[in-house]
Backbone as a chain_set.jsonl record, in Angstrom:
{"seq": "MPASPHLDRRQFVNVVLAFLGSIMGAIIGLPAIGYLISPTARAQKNEAWIPLGPLENYPIGTPTLFNFTRTRVNGWEKTVSSYGAYVVRFSPDHLKVFSNMCTHLSCRVSWKEDLKEYVCPCHDGHFDPEGRVTAGPPPEPLHEYEVKIEDGNVFIHFVEA", "coords": {"N": [[163.334, 64.607, 57.926], [161.067, 66.94, 56.655], [158.022, 68.307, 58.081], [154.864, 67.679, 56.687], [152.753, 70.033, 55.004], [150.209, 69.243, 54.665], [147.31, 67.459, 55.857], [147.334, 64.285, 57.348], [145.488, 61.152, 57.084], [144.586, 60.39, 59.709], [144.744, 62.811, 61.183], [142.96, 64.332, 59.687], [140.503, 62.932, 60.127], [140.301, 63.307, 62.907], [139.973, 66.122, 63.047], [137.539, 66.475, 61.625], [135.779, 64.921, 63.24], [135.965, 66.349, 65.664], [134.88, 68.795, 64.858], [132.22, 68.023, 64.097], [131.361, 66.97, 66.57], [131.419, 69.288, 68.143], [129.4, 70.787, 66.905], [127.137, 69.112, 67.408], [127.156, 69.159, 70.201], [126.611, 71.874, 70.676], [124.051, 72.041, 69.597], [122.587, 70.466, 71.36], [123.365, 71.496, 73.861], [122.963, 74.377, 74.046], [120.056, 74.902, 74.1], [119.55, 73.571, 76.539], [121.045, 75.064, 78.377], [119.733, 77.501, 78.081], [117.226, 76.745, 79.102], [117.882, 76.313, 81.777], [118.704, 78.848, 82.607], [116.603, 80.594, 82.042], [114.427, 80.951, 84.055], [115.532, 82.781, 85.866], [115.787, 85.032, 84.357], [113.297, 85.974, 83.795], [110.878, 88.566, 83.994], [109.45, 89.89, 86.917], [106.152, 90.495, 87.944], [105.262, 92.939, 90.012], [103.112, 94.325, 90.928], [99.586, 94.834, 91.22], [96.04, 95.048, 90.642], [93.933, 94.337, 93.14], [90.949, 92.624, 93.652], [88.418, 93.4, 96.004], [85.824, 92.793, 96.368], [82.197, 93.386, 96.388], [81.032, 96.727, 97.031], [78.959, 97.008, 98.859], [79.5, 95.081, 100.753], [80.914, 96.197, 102.768], [80.337, 97.761, 105.695], [79.247, 101.057, 106.678], [81.33, 103.039, 108.66], [82.563, 100.984, 110.13], [85.607, 99.408, 110.35], [86.63, 96.856, 108.198], [88.18, 93.776, 107.926], [90.02, 92.445, 105.236], [91.426, 89.657, 103.79], [94.047, 88.478, 101.668], [96.004, 86.6, 99.284], [99.215, 86.403, 97.696], [101.136, 85.046, 95.089], [104.488, 84.412, 94.483], [107.008, 83.804, 92.154], [110.259, 82.829, 92.099], [112.738, 82.041, 90.231], [112.926, 78.663, 90.612], [111.652, 78.593, 92.923], [108.673, 78.869, 94.697], [106.667, 81.096, 96.341], [104.139, 81.764, 98.634], [102.463, 84.427, 99.936], [100.613, 85.929, 102.574], [98.353, 88.634, 102.984], [96.779, 91.466, 104.523], [94.081, 93.816, 104.703], [92.429, 96.685, 105.881], [89.275, 97.797, 105.246], [87.729, 100.818, 105.282], [84.804, 102.409, 105.399], [83.653, 105.531, 105.178], [81.494, 107.052, 104.354], [78.69, 106.694, 102.086], [79.993, 107.057, 99.591], [82.679, 107.414, 100.107], [85.674, 105.942, 100.904], [88.463, 104.31, 102.501], [91.418, 102.306, 102.352], [93.502, 100.5, 104.393], [96.707, 99.067, 105.098], [97.196, 96.171, 107.128], [99.513, 96.005, 108.503], [101.744, 96.934, 110.981], [103.649, 99.909, 111.127], [105.934, 99.933, 112.585], [107.337, 97.393, 113.319], [106.209, 95.669, 111.503], [104.201, 93.995, 112.544], [100.958, 92.451, 112.799], [98.163, 94.502, 112.888], [95.102, 94.955, 114.739], [91.612, 95.722, 114.724], [90.119, 97.329, 117.37], [87.108, 97.5, 118.655], [86.034, 98.555, 121.034], [87.923, 100.477, 121.791], [88.01, 101.995, 119.558], [90.172, 102.013, 117.8], [93.059, 100.924, 115.904], [95.144, 98.387, 117.004], [98.43, 97.411, 117.741], [99.768, 94.418, 118.736], [102.399, 93.824, 119.401], [104.212, 95.937, 120.313], [102.521, 97.693, 121.503], [101.423, 99.701, 119.809], [99.236, 102.243, 118.635], [96.613, 103.257, 116.466], [94.492, 105.644, 114.922], [91.076, 105.664, 113.478], [91.614, 106.726, 110.928], [94.115, 105.824, 110.405], [96.279, 107.158, 111.524], [99.023, 107.581, 113.804], [98.491, 107.226, 117.251], [99.546, 106.454, 119.659], [102.472, 104.886, 121.119], [105.369, 103.229, 119.565], [105.298, 103.308, 116.65], [106.646, 104.743, 113.68], [105.313, 106.049, 111.611], [102.102, 106.654, 109.953], [99.576, 104.066, 109.272], [100.003, 102.3, 106.213], [98.415, 103.367, 103.273], [96.326, 102.103, 100.753], [95.945, 102.66, 97.225], [92.774, 103.209, 95.888], [90.078, 102.034, 93.864], [86.82, 102.083, 92.447], [84.846, 100.057, 90.555], [82.058, 99.318, 88.698], [80.597, 98.887, 91.053], [82.306, 97.336, 92.564], [85.118, 96.997, 94.748], [88.533, 97.807, 94.408], [92.012, 97.452, 95.128], [95.214, 98.939, 94.67], [97.903, 97.055, 94.685], [101.225, 97.001, 95.544], [104.05, 95.173, 95.517], [106.848, 94.944, 97.561]], "CA": [[162.227, 64.757, 57.011], [160.222, 68.061, 57.044], [156.6, 67.992, 58.285], [154.039, 67.986, 55.531], [151.728, 71.04, 55.282], [148.914, 68.605, 54.468], [146.873, 66.578, 56.933], [147.221, 62.868, 56.988], [144.141, 60.647, 57.338], [144.273, 60.406, 61.138], [144.509, 64.193, 61.561], [141.725, 64.753, 59.026], [139.376, 62.32, 60.845], [140.212, 63.985, 64.205], [139.423, 67.46, 62.839], [136.13, 66.333, 61.245], [135.034, 64.472, 64.411], [135.918, 67.454, 66.619], [133.927, 69.767, 64.324], [130.869, 67.468, 64.226], [131.056, 66.883, 68.004], [131.126, 70.647, 68.611], [128.081, 71.147, 66.389], [126.125, 68.352, 68.158], [127.149, 69.67, 71.573], [125.933, 73.168, 70.678], [122.628, 71.802, 69.339], [121.997, 69.932, 72.597], [123.728, 72.282, 75.038], [122.407, 75.73, 74.113], [118.705, 74.899, 74.666], [119.604, 73.159, 77.944], [121.519, 76.228, 79.135], [118.618, 78.45, 78.066], [116.208, 76.246, 80.034], [118.353, 76.493, 83.151], [118.865, 80.265, 82.92], [115.393, 81.374, 81.774], [113.645, 81.417, 85.202], [116.147, 83.94, 86.508], [115.712, 86.178, 83.458], [111.908, 86.421, 83.662], [110.497, 89.754, 84.757], [108.416, 89.66, 87.915], [105.13, 91.524, 88.042], [105.21, 93.225, 91.434], [101.969, 95.148, 91.27], [98.332, 94.336, 90.664], [94.794, 95.538, 91.223], [93.332, 93.227, 93.871], [89.522, 92.848, 93.895], [87.998, 93.175, 97.383], [84.421, 92.429, 96.381], [81.211, 94.467, 96.25], [81.082, 97.832, 97.982], [77.966, 96.82, 99.923], [80.029, 94.164, 101.778], [81.639, 96.969, 103.776], [79.413, 98.674, 106.365], [79.733, 102.408, 106.95], [81.796, 103.305, 110.018], [83.226, 99.841, 110.772], [86.71, 98.837, 109.574], [86.423, 95.447, 107.902], [89.42, 93.148, 107.478], [89.983, 91.626, 104.032], [92.691, 88.941, 103.625], [94.315, 87.968, 100.332], [97.337, 86.008, 99.124], [99.925, 86.657, 96.445], [102.139, 84.031, 94.812], [105.669, 84.96, 93.815], [107.896, 82.767, 91.648], [111.633, 83.298, 91.978], [113.427, 80.864, 89.702], [112.1, 77.483, 90.823], [111.049, 78.728, 94.241], [107.334, 79.465, 94.66], [106.344, 81.577, 97.675], [102.797, 82.318, 98.793], [102.423, 85.341, 101.077], [99.268, 86.418, 102.864], [98.29, 90.041, 103.324], [95.483, 91.905, 105.01], [93.782, 95.229, 104.529], [91.209, 97.15, 106.522], [88.455, 98.667, 104.413], [86.955, 101.721, 106.135], [83.851, 103.183, 104.594], [83.261, 106.681, 105.982], [80.182, 107.472, 103.864], [78.362, 105.824, 100.942], [80.897, 107.199, 98.446], [84.046, 107.716, 100.548], [86.29, 104.862, 101.669], [89.918, 104.183, 102.482], [91.882, 100.953, 102.644], [94.8, 100.54, 105.071], [97.401, 97.808, 105.354], [97.092, 95.777, 108.528], [100.88, 95.836, 109.009], [102.242, 98.062, 111.773], [104.819, 100.538, 110.501], [107.087, 99.82, 113.478], [108.063, 96.158, 113.005], [105.36, 94.874, 110.602], [103.265, 93.086, 113.2], [99.592, 92.644, 112.301], [97.296, 95.272, 113.773], [93.703, 94.535, 114.731], [90.676, 96.784, 115.091], [89.488, 97.152, 118.681], [85.866, 98.281, 118.6], [85.834, 99.292, 122.284], [88.842, 101.613, 121.805], [87.886, 102.686, 118.27], [91.543, 102.151, 117.315], [93.827, 99.754, 115.499], [96.151, 98.163, 118.046], [99.498, 96.468, 117.426], [100.022, 93.678, 119.968], [103.834, 93.624, 119.674], [104.816, 96.996, 121.116], [101.437, 98.558, 121.936], [101.193, 100.831, 118.921], [97.826, 102.544, 118.44], [96.309, 104.069, 115.291], [93.088, 106.052, 114.888], [90.385, 105.1, 112.309], [92.223, 107.239, 109.701], [95.428, 105.211, 110.277], [97.319, 107.992, 112.126], [99.57, 107.079, 115.072], [98.01, 107.927, 118.449], [100.392, 106.077, 120.799], [103.437, 103.82, 120.871], [106.585, 103.503, 118.792], [105.287, 103.361, 115.178], [107.202, 106.003, 113.173], [104.458, 106.689, 110.613], [100.748, 106.084, 109.918], [99.38, 102.845, 108.491], [100.096, 102.531, 104.775], [97.106, 103.416, 102.624], [96.314, 101.628, 99.372], [95.174, 103.381, 96.223], [91.491, 102.516, 95.759], [89.172, 102.401, 92.778], [85.545, 101.362, 92.462], [84.348, 99.821, 89.195], [80.826, 98.521, 88.655], [80.187, 98.537, 92.413], [83.318, 96.501, 93.218], [86.272, 97.728, 95.279], [89.849, 97.291, 94.022], [93.155, 98.188, 95.656], [96.454, 98.82, 93.905], [98.885, 96.424, 95.57], [102.593, 97.036, 95.016], [104.882, 94.327, 96.361], [108.218, 95.456, 97.696]], "C": [[161.32, 65.903, 57.493], [158.758, 67.627, 57.163], [155.802, 68.462, 57.078], [153.008, 69.052, 55.896], [150.323, 70.461, 55.126], [148.6, 67.702, 55.64], [146.923, 65.143, 56.458], [145.81, 62.407, 57.371], [143.738, 60.758, 58.801], [143.944, 61.833, 61.599], [143.206, 64.716, 60.95], [140.492, 64.217, 59.761], [139.204, 63.003, 62.202], [139.59, 65.377, 64.069], [137.928, 67.38, 62.507], [135.294, 65.898, 62.446], [134.927, 65.579, 65.471], [134.9, 68.503, 66.156], [132.485, 69.269, 64.492], [130.448, 67.352, 65.695], [130.718, 68.245, 68.59], [129.744, 71.095, 68.158], [126.988, 70.421, 67.171], [126.038, 68.838, 69.609], [126.423, 71.007, 71.673], [124.431, 72.989, 70.478], [121.93, 71.306, 70.607], [122.203, 70.892, 73.766], [123.082, 73.651, 75.141], [120.957, 75.756, 74.6], [118.689, 74.501, 76.15], [120.066, 74.318, 78.825], [120.426, 77.29, 79.194], [117.525, 78.045, 79.039], [116.625, 76.506, 81.479], [118.419, 77.969, 83.549], [117.554, 81.039, 82.831], [114.589, 81.774, 83.013], [114.237, 82.648, 85.888], [116.031, 85.192, 85.648], [114.294, 86.723, 83.309], [111.641, 87.635, 84.525], [109.36, 89.401, 85.703], [107.435, 90.819, 87.908], [104.889, 91.757, 89.527], [104.038, 94.104, 91.83], [100.734, 94.595, 90.577], [97.165, 95.052, 91.318], [94.096, 94.336, 91.831], [91.85, 93.525, 94.093], [89.154, 92.501, 95.337], [86.513, 92.847, 97.478], [83.506, 93.638, 96.28], [81.313, 95.496, 97.369], [80.102, 97.619, 99.136], [78.403, 95.814, 100.989], [80.692, 94.907, 102.933], [80.71, 97.992, 104.413], [80.059, 100.025, 106.654], [80.129, 102.506, 108.424], [82.51, 102.167, 110.716], [84.357, 99.334, 109.886], [86.533, 97.328, 109.431], [87.716, 94.87, 107.33], [89.162, 92.292, 106.242], [91.355, 90.992, 103.884], [92.823, 88.446, 102.192], [95.727, 87.42, 100.284], [97.896, 86.389, 97.764], [100.989, 85.58, 96.293], [103.274, 84.673, 94.032], [106.574, 83.797, 93.41], [109.258, 83.384, 91.438], [112.474, 82.107, 91.531], [112.502, 79.667, 89.827], [111.414, 77.537, 92.182], [109.706, 79.456, 94.123], [106.958, 79.82, 96.095], [104.948, 82.175, 97.67], [102.8, 83.157, 100.06], [100.991, 85.798, 101.296], [99.351, 87.851, 103.356], [96.889, 90.353, 103.846], [95.328, 93.395, 104.799], [92.478, 95.53, 105.252], [90.508, 98.131, 105.6], [87.586, 99.487, 105.357], [86.084, 102.58, 105.236], [83.304, 104.296, 105.484], [81.882, 107.208, 105.605], [79.874, 106.583, 102.66], [79.355, 105.908, 99.779], [82.342, 107.502, 98.832], [84.576, 106.561, 101.388], [87.794, 104.911, 101.522], [90.266, 102.747, 102.826], [93.303, 101.059, 103.191], [95.383, 99.143, 105.177], [97.233, 97.46, 106.826], [98.468, 95.495, 109.142], [101.319, 97.101, 109.74], [103.513, 98.612, 111.126], [106.053, 100.492, 111.396], [107.91, 98.586, 113.125], [107.218, 95.174, 112.189], [104.549, 93.78, 111.293], [101.866, 93.389, 112.646], [98.763, 93.415, 113.324], [95.884, 94.703, 113.698], [92.84, 95.696, 115.208], [90.03, 96.414, 116.414], [88.286, 98.078, 118.738], [85.672, 99.113, 119.86], [86.729, 100.523, 122.385], [88.664, 102.523, 120.587], [89.267, 103.006, 117.701], [92.044, 100.823, 116.774], [94.925, 99.61, 116.534], [97.139, 97.114, 117.561], [99.855, 95.734, 118.717], [101.506, 93.57, 120.339], [104.411, 94.663, 120.629], [103.802, 98.077, 121.475], [101.318, 99.838, 121.105], [99.7, 101.008, 118.698], [97.665, 103.487, 117.253], [94.829, 104.419, 115.322], [92.405, 105.473, 113.645], [90.925, 105.585, 110.965], [93.641, 106.695, 109.495], [96.563, 106.012, 110.891], [97.754, 107.414, 113.479], [99.018, 107.909, 116.222], [98.844, 107.586, 119.671], [101.37, 104.996, 120.357], [104.569, 104.215, 119.953], [106.461, 103.576, 117.272], [105.743, 104.727, 114.658], [106.304, 106.745, 112.193], [103.085, 106.032, 110.609], [100.702, 104.758, 109.157], [99.44, 103.189, 107.005], [98.709, 102.422, 104.155], [97.242, 102.964, 101.179], [95.53, 102.585, 98.481], [93.915, 102.557, 95.934], [90.775, 102.981, 94.505], [87.918, 101.533, 92.901], [85.058, 101.28, 91.028], [83.149, 98.9, 89.264], [80.405, 98.037, 90.042], [81.153, 97.653, 93.159], [84.525, 97.341, 93.611], [87.554, 97.024, 94.844], [90.908, 98.121, 94.723], [94.362, 97.933, 94.773], [97.528, 98.325, 94.842], [100.234, 96.431, 94.877], [103.463, 96.267, 95.999], [106.301, 94.852, 96.371], [109.245, 94.415, 97.348]], "O": [[160.843, 65.856, 58.627], [158.303, 66.721, 56.464], [156.059, 69.533, 56.528], [152.436, 68.996, 56.985], [149.344, 71.14, 55.433], [149.501, 67.232, 56.335], [146.595, 64.834, 55.312], [145.029, 63.186, 57.919], [142.623, 61.192, 59.091], [142.972, 62.039, 62.325], [142.448, 65.44, 61.596], [139.54, 64.961, 59.994], [138.073, 63.256, 62.616], [138.763, 65.765, 64.894], [137.135, 68.144, 63.057], [134.21, 66.44, 62.663], [133.882, 65.716, 66.107], [134.145, 69.038, 66.969], [131.627, 70.008, 64.975], [129.29, 67.611, 66.023], [129.832, 68.354, 69.437], [129.001, 71.707, 68.925], [126.004, 71.047, 67.564], [124.945, 68.914, 70.172], [125.701, 71.252, 72.64], [123.629, 73.685, 71.1], [120.796, 71.697, 70.883], [121.297, 71.076, 74.578], [122.687, 74.053, 76.236], [120.642, 76.579, 75.459], [117.9, 75.039, 76.927], [119.523, 74.523, 79.91], [120.215, 77.91, 80.237], [116.956, 78.893, 79.725], [115.795, 76.88, 82.308], [118.208, 78.3, 84.716], [117.413, 82.063, 83.5], [114.085, 82.897, 83.026], [113.498, 83.467, 86.434], [116.162, 86.303, 86.161], [114.102, 87.808, 82.762], [112.123, 87.723, 85.654], [108.423, 88.697, 85.329], [107.835, 91.983, 87.87], [104.373, 90.882, 90.223], [103.981, 94.581, 92.963], [100.81, 93.981, 89.513], [97.29, 95.595, 92.416], [93.708, 93.414, 91.114], [91.514, 94.565, 94.66], [89.527, 91.441, 95.839], [86.001, 92.642, 98.579], [83.965, 94.768, 96.109], [81.64, 95.165, 98.508], [80.387, 98.009, 100.269], [77.749, 95.7, 102.026], [80.997, 94.306, 103.963], [80.33, 98.973, 103.774], [81.27, 100.117, 106.849], [79.373, 102.114, 109.313], [83.027, 102.367, 111.816], [84.099, 98.872, 108.774], [86.314, 96.617, 110.412], [88.276, 95.404, 106.373], [88.209, 91.514, 106.201], [92.358, 91.705, 103.855], [91.838, 88.043, 101.573], [96.553, 87.735, 101.142], [97.158, 86.659, 96.817], [101.67, 85.237, 97.26], [103.053, 85.384, 93.051], [106.869, 82.917, 94.219], [109.402, 84.349, 90.688], [112.872, 81.273, 92.344], [111.426, 79.641, 89.23], [110.677, 76.621, 92.545], [109.622, 80.526, 93.521], [106.931, 78.95, 96.966], [104.613, 82.991, 96.811], [103.107, 82.652, 101.14], [100.246, 86.028, 100.344], [100.292, 88.233, 104.051], [95.945, 89.593, 103.632], [96.307, 94.138, 104.725], [91.544, 94.729, 105.236], [91.068, 99.159, 105.22], [86.805, 98.937, 106.134], [86.573, 103.367, 104.426], [82.573, 104.027, 106.438], [81.177, 107.754, 106.453], [80.724, 105.79, 102.256], [79.538, 104.927, 99.057], [83.152, 107.817, 97.96], [84.021, 106.233, 102.436], [88.331, 105.467, 100.565], [89.506, 102.057, 103.505], [94.19, 101.625, 102.551], [94.656, 98.161, 105.326], [97.14, 98.348, 107.673], [98.571, 94.829, 110.172], [101.27, 98.2, 109.186], [104.348, 97.851, 110.637], [107.116, 100.969, 110.998], [109.052, 98.708, 112.683], [107.492, 93.974, 112.191], [104.248, 92.753, 110.686], [101.633, 94.462, 112.091], [98.676, 93.022, 114.487], [95.516, 94.052, 112.721], [93.28, 96.538, 115.99], [89.465, 95.331, 116.565], [88.432, 99.295, 118.856], [85.203, 100.249, 119.785], [86.339, 101.514, 123.002], [89.109, 103.67, 120.586], [89.511, 104.1, 117.193], [91.542, 99.754, 117.121], [95.567, 100.592, 116.904], [96.751, 96.068, 117.041], [100.212, 96.379, 119.704], [101.829, 93.255, 121.484], [105.026, 94.313, 121.636], [104.166, 99.227, 121.721], [101.132, 100.925, 121.651], [98.973, 100.022, 118.584], [98.47, 104.397, 117.054], [94.001, 103.591, 115.703], [93.078, 104.848, 112.825], [90.714, 104.919, 109.952], [94.303, 107.058, 108.523], [97.716, 105.594, 110.796], [96.946, 106.832, 114.203], [99.063, 109.139, 116.187], [98.854, 108.352, 120.635], [101.146, 104.29, 119.374], [104.72, 105.385, 119.601], [107.46, 103.889, 116.624], [105.276, 105.758, 115.143], [106.5, 107.937, 111.959], [102.913, 104.964, 111.197], [101.662, 104.38, 108.486], [98.978, 104.253, 106.592], [97.937, 101.515, 104.465], [98.155, 103.385, 100.468], [94.581, 103.234, 98.922], [93.994, 101.341, 95.758], [90.846, 104.149, 94.124], [87.964, 100.406, 93.394], [84.877, 102.3, 90.364], [83.23, 97.812, 89.834], [79.918, 96.916, 90.193], [80.865, 97.247, 94.285], [84.906, 98.275, 92.904], [87.65, 95.798, 94.904], [90.75, 99.329, 94.901], [94.515, 96.854, 94.203], [98.013, 99.069, 95.694], [100.374, 95.93, 93.761], [103.601, 96.652, 97.16], [106.878, 95.161, 95.329], [110.444, 94.685, 97.41]]}, "num_chains": 1, "name": "protein.A"}
């Protein structure tokens, strides 16, 4: 007996149930997949203008340390990193802001008033008040932030690597 080109009842029910099951699976599954993938597809903002406060908070001639934190979200992982910057005001209208990270191995430098230098405790790197290397192994000067002053407040342009 040759096979019929038509579906019998059992085959018809199987085809209809498979079709409806596929539709319901897509309705439930696609949003779930989108939810799981979306954190990895989000663009990260890696730069910002960080407010450092009023200009009068920074005395002329004395490097002043300012600490701040940045939160980074990578998928479901949330990381908070702390950073520091030395604000050096050379005159009432001229200032520079340097990172407090040594350019040798990223140790934190500190201002030594008696030496009038930034000193890295890890490998004895020394930097002058302008951030230039005066001694030790650092390969380059301290990194300088772009600075702007708006309405008497100091801002630095922070770009996260």
